[in-house]
XYZ file of C-alpha atoms in Angstrom:
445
model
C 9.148 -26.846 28.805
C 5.553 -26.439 28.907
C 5.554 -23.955 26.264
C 7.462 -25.847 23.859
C 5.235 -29.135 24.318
C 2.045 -27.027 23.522
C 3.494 -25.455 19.954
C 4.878 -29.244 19.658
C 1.108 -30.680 20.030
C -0.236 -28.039 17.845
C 1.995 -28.380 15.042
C 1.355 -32.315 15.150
C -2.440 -31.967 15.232
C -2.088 -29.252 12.335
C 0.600 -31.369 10.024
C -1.678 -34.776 11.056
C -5.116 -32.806 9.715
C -3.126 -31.304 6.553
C -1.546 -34.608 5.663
C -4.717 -36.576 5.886
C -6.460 -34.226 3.868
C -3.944 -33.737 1.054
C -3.538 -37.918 0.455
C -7.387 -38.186 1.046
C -7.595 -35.800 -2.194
C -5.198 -38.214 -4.136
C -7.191 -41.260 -2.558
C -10.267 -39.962 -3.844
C -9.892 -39.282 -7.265
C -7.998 -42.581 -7.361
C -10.922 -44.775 -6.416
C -13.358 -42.909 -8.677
C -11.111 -43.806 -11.353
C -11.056 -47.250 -9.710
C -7.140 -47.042 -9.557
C -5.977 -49.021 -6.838
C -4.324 -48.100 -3.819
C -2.313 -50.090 -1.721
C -1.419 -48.143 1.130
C -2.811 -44.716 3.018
C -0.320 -43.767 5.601
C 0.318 -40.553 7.914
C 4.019 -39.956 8.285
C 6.672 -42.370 6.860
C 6.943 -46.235 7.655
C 10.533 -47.088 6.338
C 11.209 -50.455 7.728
C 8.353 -50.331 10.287
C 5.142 -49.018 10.837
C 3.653 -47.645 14.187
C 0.219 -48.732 13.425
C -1.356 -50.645 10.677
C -4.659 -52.114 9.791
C -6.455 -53.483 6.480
C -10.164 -54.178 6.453
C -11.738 -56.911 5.219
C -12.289 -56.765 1.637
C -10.030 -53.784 0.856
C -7.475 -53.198 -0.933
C -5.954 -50.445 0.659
C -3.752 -50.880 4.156
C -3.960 -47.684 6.603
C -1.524 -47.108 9.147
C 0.925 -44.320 10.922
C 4.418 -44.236 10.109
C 7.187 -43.260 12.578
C 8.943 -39.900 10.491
C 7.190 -37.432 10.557
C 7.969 -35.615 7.229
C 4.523 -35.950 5.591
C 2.651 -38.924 4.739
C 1.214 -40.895 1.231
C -1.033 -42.939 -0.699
C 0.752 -45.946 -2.307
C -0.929 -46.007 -5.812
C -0.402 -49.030 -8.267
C 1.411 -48.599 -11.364
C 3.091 -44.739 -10.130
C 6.658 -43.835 -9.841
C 6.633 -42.280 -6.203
C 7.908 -41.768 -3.009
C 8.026 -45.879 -2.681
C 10.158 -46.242 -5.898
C 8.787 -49.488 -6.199
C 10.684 -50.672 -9.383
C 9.134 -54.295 -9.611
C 6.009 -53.490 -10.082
C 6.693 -51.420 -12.530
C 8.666 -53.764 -14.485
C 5.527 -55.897 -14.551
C 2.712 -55.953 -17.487
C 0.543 -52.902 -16.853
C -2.610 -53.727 -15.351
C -6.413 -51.991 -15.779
C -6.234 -50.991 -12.163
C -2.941 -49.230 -12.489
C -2.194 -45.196 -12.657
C -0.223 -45.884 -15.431
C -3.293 -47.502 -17.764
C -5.321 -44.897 -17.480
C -5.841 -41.751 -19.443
C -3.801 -38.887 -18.606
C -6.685 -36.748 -17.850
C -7.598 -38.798 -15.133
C -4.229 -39.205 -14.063
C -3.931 -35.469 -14.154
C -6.705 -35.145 -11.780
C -5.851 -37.278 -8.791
C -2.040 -35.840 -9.150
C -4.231 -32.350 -8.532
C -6.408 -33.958 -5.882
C -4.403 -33.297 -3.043
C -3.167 -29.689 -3.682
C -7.110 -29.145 -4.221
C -8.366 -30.196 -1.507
C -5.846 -28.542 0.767
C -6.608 -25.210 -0.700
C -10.844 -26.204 -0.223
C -9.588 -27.030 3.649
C -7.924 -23.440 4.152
C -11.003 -21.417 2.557
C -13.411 -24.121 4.554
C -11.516 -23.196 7.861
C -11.154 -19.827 6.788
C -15.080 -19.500 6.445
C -16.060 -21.288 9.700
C -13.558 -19.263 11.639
C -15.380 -15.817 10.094
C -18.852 -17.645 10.947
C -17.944 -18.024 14.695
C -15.320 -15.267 15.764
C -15.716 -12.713 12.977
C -13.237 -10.556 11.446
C -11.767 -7.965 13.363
C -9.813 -5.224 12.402
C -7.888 -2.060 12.736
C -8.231 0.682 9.497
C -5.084 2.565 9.341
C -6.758 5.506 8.655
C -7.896 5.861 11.959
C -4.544 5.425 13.715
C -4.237 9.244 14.171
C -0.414 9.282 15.776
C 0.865 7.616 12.446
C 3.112 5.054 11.604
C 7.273 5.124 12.048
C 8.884 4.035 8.707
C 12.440 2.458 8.906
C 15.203 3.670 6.595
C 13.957 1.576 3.562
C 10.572 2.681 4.227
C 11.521 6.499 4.263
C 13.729 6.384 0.981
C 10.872 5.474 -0.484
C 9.030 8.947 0.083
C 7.323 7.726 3.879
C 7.747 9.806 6.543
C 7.521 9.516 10.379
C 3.549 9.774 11.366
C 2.015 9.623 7.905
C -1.279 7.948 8.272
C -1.284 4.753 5.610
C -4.619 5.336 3.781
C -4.681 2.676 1.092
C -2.413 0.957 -1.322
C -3.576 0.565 -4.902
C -6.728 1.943 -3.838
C -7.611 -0.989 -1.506
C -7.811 0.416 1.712
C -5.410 -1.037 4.361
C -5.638 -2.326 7.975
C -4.098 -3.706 10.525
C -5.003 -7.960 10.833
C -3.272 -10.142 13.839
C -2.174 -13.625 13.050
C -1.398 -14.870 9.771
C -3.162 -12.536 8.064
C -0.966 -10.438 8.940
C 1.568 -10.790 5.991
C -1.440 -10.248 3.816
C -1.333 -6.622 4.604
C 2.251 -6.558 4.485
C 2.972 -8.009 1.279
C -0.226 -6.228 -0.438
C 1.592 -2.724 0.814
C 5.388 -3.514 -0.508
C 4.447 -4.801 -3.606
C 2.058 -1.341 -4.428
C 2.795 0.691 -7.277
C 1.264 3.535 -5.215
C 0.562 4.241 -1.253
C -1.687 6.710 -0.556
C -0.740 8.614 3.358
C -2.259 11.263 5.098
C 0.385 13.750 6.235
C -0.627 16.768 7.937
C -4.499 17.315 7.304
C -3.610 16.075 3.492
C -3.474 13.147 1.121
C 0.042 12.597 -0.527
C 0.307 9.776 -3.495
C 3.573 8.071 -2.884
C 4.728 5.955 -6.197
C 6.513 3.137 -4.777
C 9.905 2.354 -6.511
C 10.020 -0.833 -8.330
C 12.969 -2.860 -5.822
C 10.424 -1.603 -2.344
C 10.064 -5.383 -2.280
C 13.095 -6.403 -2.507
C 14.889 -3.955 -0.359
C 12.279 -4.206 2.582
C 12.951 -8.483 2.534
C 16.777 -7.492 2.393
C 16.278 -5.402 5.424
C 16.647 -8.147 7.947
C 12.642 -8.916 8.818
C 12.341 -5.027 9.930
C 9.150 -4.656 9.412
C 8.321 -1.959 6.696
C 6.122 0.444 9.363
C 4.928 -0.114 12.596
C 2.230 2.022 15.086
C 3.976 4.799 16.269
C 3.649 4.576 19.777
C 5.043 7.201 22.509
C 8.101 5.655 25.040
C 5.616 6.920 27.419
C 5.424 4.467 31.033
C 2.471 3.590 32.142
C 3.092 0.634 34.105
C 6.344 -0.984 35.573
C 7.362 -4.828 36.567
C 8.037 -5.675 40.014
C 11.463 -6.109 40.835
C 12.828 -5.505 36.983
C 15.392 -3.228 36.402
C 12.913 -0.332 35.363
C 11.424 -0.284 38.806
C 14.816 -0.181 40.520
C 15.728 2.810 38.585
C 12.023 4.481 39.755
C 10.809 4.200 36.422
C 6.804 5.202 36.819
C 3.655 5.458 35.204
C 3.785 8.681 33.067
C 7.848 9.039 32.628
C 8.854 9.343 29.429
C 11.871 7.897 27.806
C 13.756 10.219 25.946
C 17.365 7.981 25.230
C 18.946 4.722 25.572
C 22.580 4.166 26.166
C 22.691 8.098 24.479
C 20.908 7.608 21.479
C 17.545 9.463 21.182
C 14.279 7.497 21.222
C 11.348 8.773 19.882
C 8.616 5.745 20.230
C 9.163 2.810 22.328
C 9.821 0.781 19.106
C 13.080 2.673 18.922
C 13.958 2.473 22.403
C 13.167 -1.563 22.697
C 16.141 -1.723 19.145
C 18.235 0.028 21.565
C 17.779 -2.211 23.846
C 18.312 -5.500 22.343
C 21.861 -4.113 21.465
C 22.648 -4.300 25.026
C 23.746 -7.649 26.493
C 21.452 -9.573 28.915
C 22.154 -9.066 32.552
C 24.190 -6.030 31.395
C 23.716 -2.267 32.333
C 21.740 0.043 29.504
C 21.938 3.885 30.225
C 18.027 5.168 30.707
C 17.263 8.812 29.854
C 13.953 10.120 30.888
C 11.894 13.281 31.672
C 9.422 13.273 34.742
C 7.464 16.485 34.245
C 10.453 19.138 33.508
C 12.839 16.983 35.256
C 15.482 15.165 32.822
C 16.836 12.110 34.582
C 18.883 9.552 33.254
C 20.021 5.893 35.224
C 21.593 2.734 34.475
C 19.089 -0.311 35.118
C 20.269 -4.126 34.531
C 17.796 -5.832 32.188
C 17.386 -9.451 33.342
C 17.625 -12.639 31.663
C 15.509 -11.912 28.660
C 17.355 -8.962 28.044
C 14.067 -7.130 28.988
C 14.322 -3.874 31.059
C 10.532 -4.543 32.626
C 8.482 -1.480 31.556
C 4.827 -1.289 28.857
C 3.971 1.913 27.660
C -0.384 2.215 26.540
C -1.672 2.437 23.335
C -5.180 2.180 22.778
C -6.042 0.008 20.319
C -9.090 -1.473 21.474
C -11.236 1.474 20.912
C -9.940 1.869 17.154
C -10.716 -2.200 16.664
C -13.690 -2.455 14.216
C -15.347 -6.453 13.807
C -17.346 -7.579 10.691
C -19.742 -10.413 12.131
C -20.449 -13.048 9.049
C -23.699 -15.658 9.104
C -22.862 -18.960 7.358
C -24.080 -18.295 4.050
C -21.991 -15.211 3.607
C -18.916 -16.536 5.630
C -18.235 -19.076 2.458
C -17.389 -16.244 -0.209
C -15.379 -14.671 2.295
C -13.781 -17.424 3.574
C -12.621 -18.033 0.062
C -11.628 -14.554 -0.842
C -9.357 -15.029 2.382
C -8.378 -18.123 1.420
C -7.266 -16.459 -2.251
C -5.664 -13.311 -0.475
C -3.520 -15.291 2.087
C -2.146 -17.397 -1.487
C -1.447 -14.407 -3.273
C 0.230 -12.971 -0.206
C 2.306 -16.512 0.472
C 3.238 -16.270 -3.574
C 4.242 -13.162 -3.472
C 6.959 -13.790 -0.283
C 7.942 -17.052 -2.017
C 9.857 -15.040 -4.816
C 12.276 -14.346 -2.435
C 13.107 -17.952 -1.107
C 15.506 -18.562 -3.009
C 17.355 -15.342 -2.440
C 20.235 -14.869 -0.237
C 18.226 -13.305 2.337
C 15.613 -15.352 1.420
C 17.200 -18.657 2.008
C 18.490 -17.681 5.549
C 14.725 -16.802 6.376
C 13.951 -20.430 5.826
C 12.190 -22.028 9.149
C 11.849 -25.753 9.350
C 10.020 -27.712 12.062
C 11.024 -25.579 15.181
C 10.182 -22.112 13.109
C 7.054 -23.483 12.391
C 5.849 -25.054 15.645
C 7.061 -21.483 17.192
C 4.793 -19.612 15.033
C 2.076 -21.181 17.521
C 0.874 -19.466 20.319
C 2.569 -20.610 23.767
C -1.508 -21.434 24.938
C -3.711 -23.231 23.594
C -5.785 -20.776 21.668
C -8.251 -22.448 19.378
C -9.044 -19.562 16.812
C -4.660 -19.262 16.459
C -4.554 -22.791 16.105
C -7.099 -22.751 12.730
C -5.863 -19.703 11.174
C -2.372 -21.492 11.603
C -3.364 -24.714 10.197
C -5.375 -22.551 7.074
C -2.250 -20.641 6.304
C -0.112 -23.896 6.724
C -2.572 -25.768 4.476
C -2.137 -23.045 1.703
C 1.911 -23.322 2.218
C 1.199 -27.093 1.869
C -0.803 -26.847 -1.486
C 1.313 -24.195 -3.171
C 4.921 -26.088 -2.379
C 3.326 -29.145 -3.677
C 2.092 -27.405 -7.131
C 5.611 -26.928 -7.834
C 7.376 -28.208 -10.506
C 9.803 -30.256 -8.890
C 10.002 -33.790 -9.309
C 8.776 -36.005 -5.979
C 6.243 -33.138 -5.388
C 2.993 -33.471 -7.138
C 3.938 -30.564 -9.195
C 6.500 -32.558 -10.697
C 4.400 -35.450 -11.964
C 1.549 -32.993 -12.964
C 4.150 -30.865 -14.935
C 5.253 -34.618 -16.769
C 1.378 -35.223 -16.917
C 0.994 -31.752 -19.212
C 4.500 -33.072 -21.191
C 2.295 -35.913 -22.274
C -1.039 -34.015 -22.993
C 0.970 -31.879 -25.578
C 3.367 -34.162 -27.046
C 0.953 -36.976 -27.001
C 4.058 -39.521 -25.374
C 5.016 -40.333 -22.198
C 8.620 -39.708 -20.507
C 10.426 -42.978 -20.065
C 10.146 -44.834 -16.722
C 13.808 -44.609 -16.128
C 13.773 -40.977 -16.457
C 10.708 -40.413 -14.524
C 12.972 -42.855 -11.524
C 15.819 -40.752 -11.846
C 13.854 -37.895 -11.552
C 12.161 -39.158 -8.659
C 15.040 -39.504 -6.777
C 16.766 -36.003 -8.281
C 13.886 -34.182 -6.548
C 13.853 -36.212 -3.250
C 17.554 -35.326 -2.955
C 16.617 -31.818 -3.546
C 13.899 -31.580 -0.971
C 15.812 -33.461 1.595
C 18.537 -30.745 1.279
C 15.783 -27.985 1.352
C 14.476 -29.502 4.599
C 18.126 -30.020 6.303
C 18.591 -26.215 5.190
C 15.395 -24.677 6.835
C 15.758 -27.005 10.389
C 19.476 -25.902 10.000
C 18.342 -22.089 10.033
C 16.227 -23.501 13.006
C 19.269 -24.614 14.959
C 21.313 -21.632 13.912
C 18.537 -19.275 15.486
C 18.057 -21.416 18.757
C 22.271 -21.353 19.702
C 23.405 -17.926 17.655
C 20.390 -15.719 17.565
């Protein structure tokens, strides 16, 4: 329970910053246009609002709304989320979005997908300033990688060494970054490996991409690490059996393991609480057991891999933390991009995660440097969905905006309502799709 309530705090602070942020960048550009707002709110305030408050003197009302599904500016004279129809059957006024020139309209539509993408690189930056960037090069994992099926049709083998991919050279990033790596390597048009004291070009088919998303979020190569013991839970099901430091796990349930990724797959096709048939050599000696994994379906055993030593760290002073916060900030869109193809896929669409898949992408502690590079990547998820062209998203009214620039006439207000509403029914349905995946994984993972 504790758990859950810290990835639910995190993902509130991190929505709260992103969604004050974005409608700041709309509330900006506004106000130096002197366009006036009515309303700044976090979160939704159908009916009623949670908090409220208007200065003196101000036009504007600020307040917290009760659904949490974003938040908005309430600008006068716009068709938005408010679909307030009698103003806009009114007289336009100087003060409205709608008298002023579509330029300037243009830019506060672009205000808030701006300044969420200035907010990643800015985080991005600060977190390079005070932690770093550390790293693991590939080509100093000497044991290799293991490639899954998709990942060996495409010319990988077991233990090649991944060099570079396009002739950028590749390592290994935690976090969020992570994907960065990932989607830079799939989407090659050539991988360069060491395999056996030699460099081999691999051309990458065309459908690598596509094939590795199909593949059921196996991930295209992992370290390959020896199923060798080297220390044992109390009481689990791997100290029962006399599982000990140096044994080395050969098979589970018959099928040959060669690295512990292997055996662990095995594993998870055994029921929790069930038996799962252990095969391992001490010395010379070949002895196989049944052990009962617990709960978890865990059987209780870590093998050692030494990564530390191979972990290299880039240390960046302020000045020079900014360009590479933004080339970050650049890399981690490209990367988010390129995995948005697939969305609406059929895989795709089943790898949808609403609320609960994103507040379990936090860590189960509070971990400060998680929590930024979280929000960052979240912030550039934020600015690219809302650059879509999709009516109700700021996409929609910049792609109208453009309509207008080039045929020199804007779409009628009854279209632009029915639009309106078009895309809110579409992005209601996308959001009870992804929390539906969420409740899907929770009760029939």
């Amino acid at each position: 329970m504790e758990t859950i309530l810290i990835k639910a705090l995190q993902l509130i602070l991190s929505l709260s910053i992103l969604i004050v942020v974005h409608e700041f960048g709309h509330f900006l550009f506004a106000r130096i246009f002197k366009i006036r707002v009515e309303k700044f709110y976090l979160f939704f305030n159908p009916w009623f609002s949670l908090f409220k408050f208007k200065p003196k003197n101000s036009e504007t009302e600020y307040g917290i709304g009760w659904l949490p599904l974003g938040g908005y500016v309430k600008i006068s004279g716009m068709i938005d989320e408010s679909m307030d129809k009698e103003q806009m059957a009114q007289p336009a006024q100087p003060w409205e979005f709608r008298s002023k020139p579509a330029w300037q309209r243009l830019l506060v539509m672009v205000g808030g997908v701006l300044f969420n993408f200035i907010l990643a690189i800015f985080i991005f930056a600060m977190m390079l300033f005070a932690w770093g960037d550390s790293y693991i090069p590939f080509k100093e994992v000497k044991t290799g990688m293991e490639f899954p099926a998709v990942a060996k049709e495409a010319g990988f083998q077991d233990k090649d060494i991944l060099i570079s991919a396009d002739g950028q050279e590749l390592a290994h990033r935690a976090g969020v970054v992570y994907m960065n790596t990932v989607m830079h390597f799939i989407d090659a048009k050539e991988v360069v490996v060491e395999r056996d004291g030699k460099q081999v070009t691999i051309n990458i088919p065309e459908d690598f991409a596509n094939k590795v998303i199909a593949a059921k979020e196996v991930p295209p190569y992992s370290f390959w690490i020896p199923p060798v013991v080297d220390s044992v839970v109390a009481n689990s099901g791997a100290s029962k059996i006399g599982l000990t430091k140096g044994d080395s796990i050969v098979a589970i349930n018959n099928v040959a393991v060669e690295t512990y990724n292997q055996a662990i797959r095995e594993i998870k096709k055994t029921a929790k609480d069930s038996l799962v048939q252990v095969s391992f050599y001490r010395d010379t000696t070949l002895i196989t057991a049944a052990a009962k994994l617990d709960s978890t379906g865990t059987l209780g055993y870590f093998t050692k891999f030494d990564m530390a030593s191979l972990v290299k760290k880039d240390e960046y002073g302020f000045f020079n933390s900014l360009p590479a916060g933004a080339a970050l900030g650049v890399n981690t869109l490209k990367g988010y991009v390129a995995q948005a193809r697939f969305v609406f896929s059929k895989q795709g669409v089943k790898q949808l995660s609403g609320f609960a898949g994103i507040g379990n992408m936090f860590p189960p502690v509070w971990d400060w440097h998680a929590f930024w590079a979280m929000t960052a990547f979240l912030s550039i998820i934020l600015a690219f969905m809302n650059i879509l062209p999709i009516p109700a998203l700021d996409g929609g009214h910049i792609m109208f905006l453009l309509y207008e620039v080039i045929t020199k006439r804007q779409p009628s207000m009854k279209f632009m309502e029915y639009a309106q509403m078009a895309g809110m029914v579409f992005i209601l349905l996308l959001l009870i799709v992804a929390n539906g995946n969420d409740i899907l994984r929770i009760f029939f993972k």
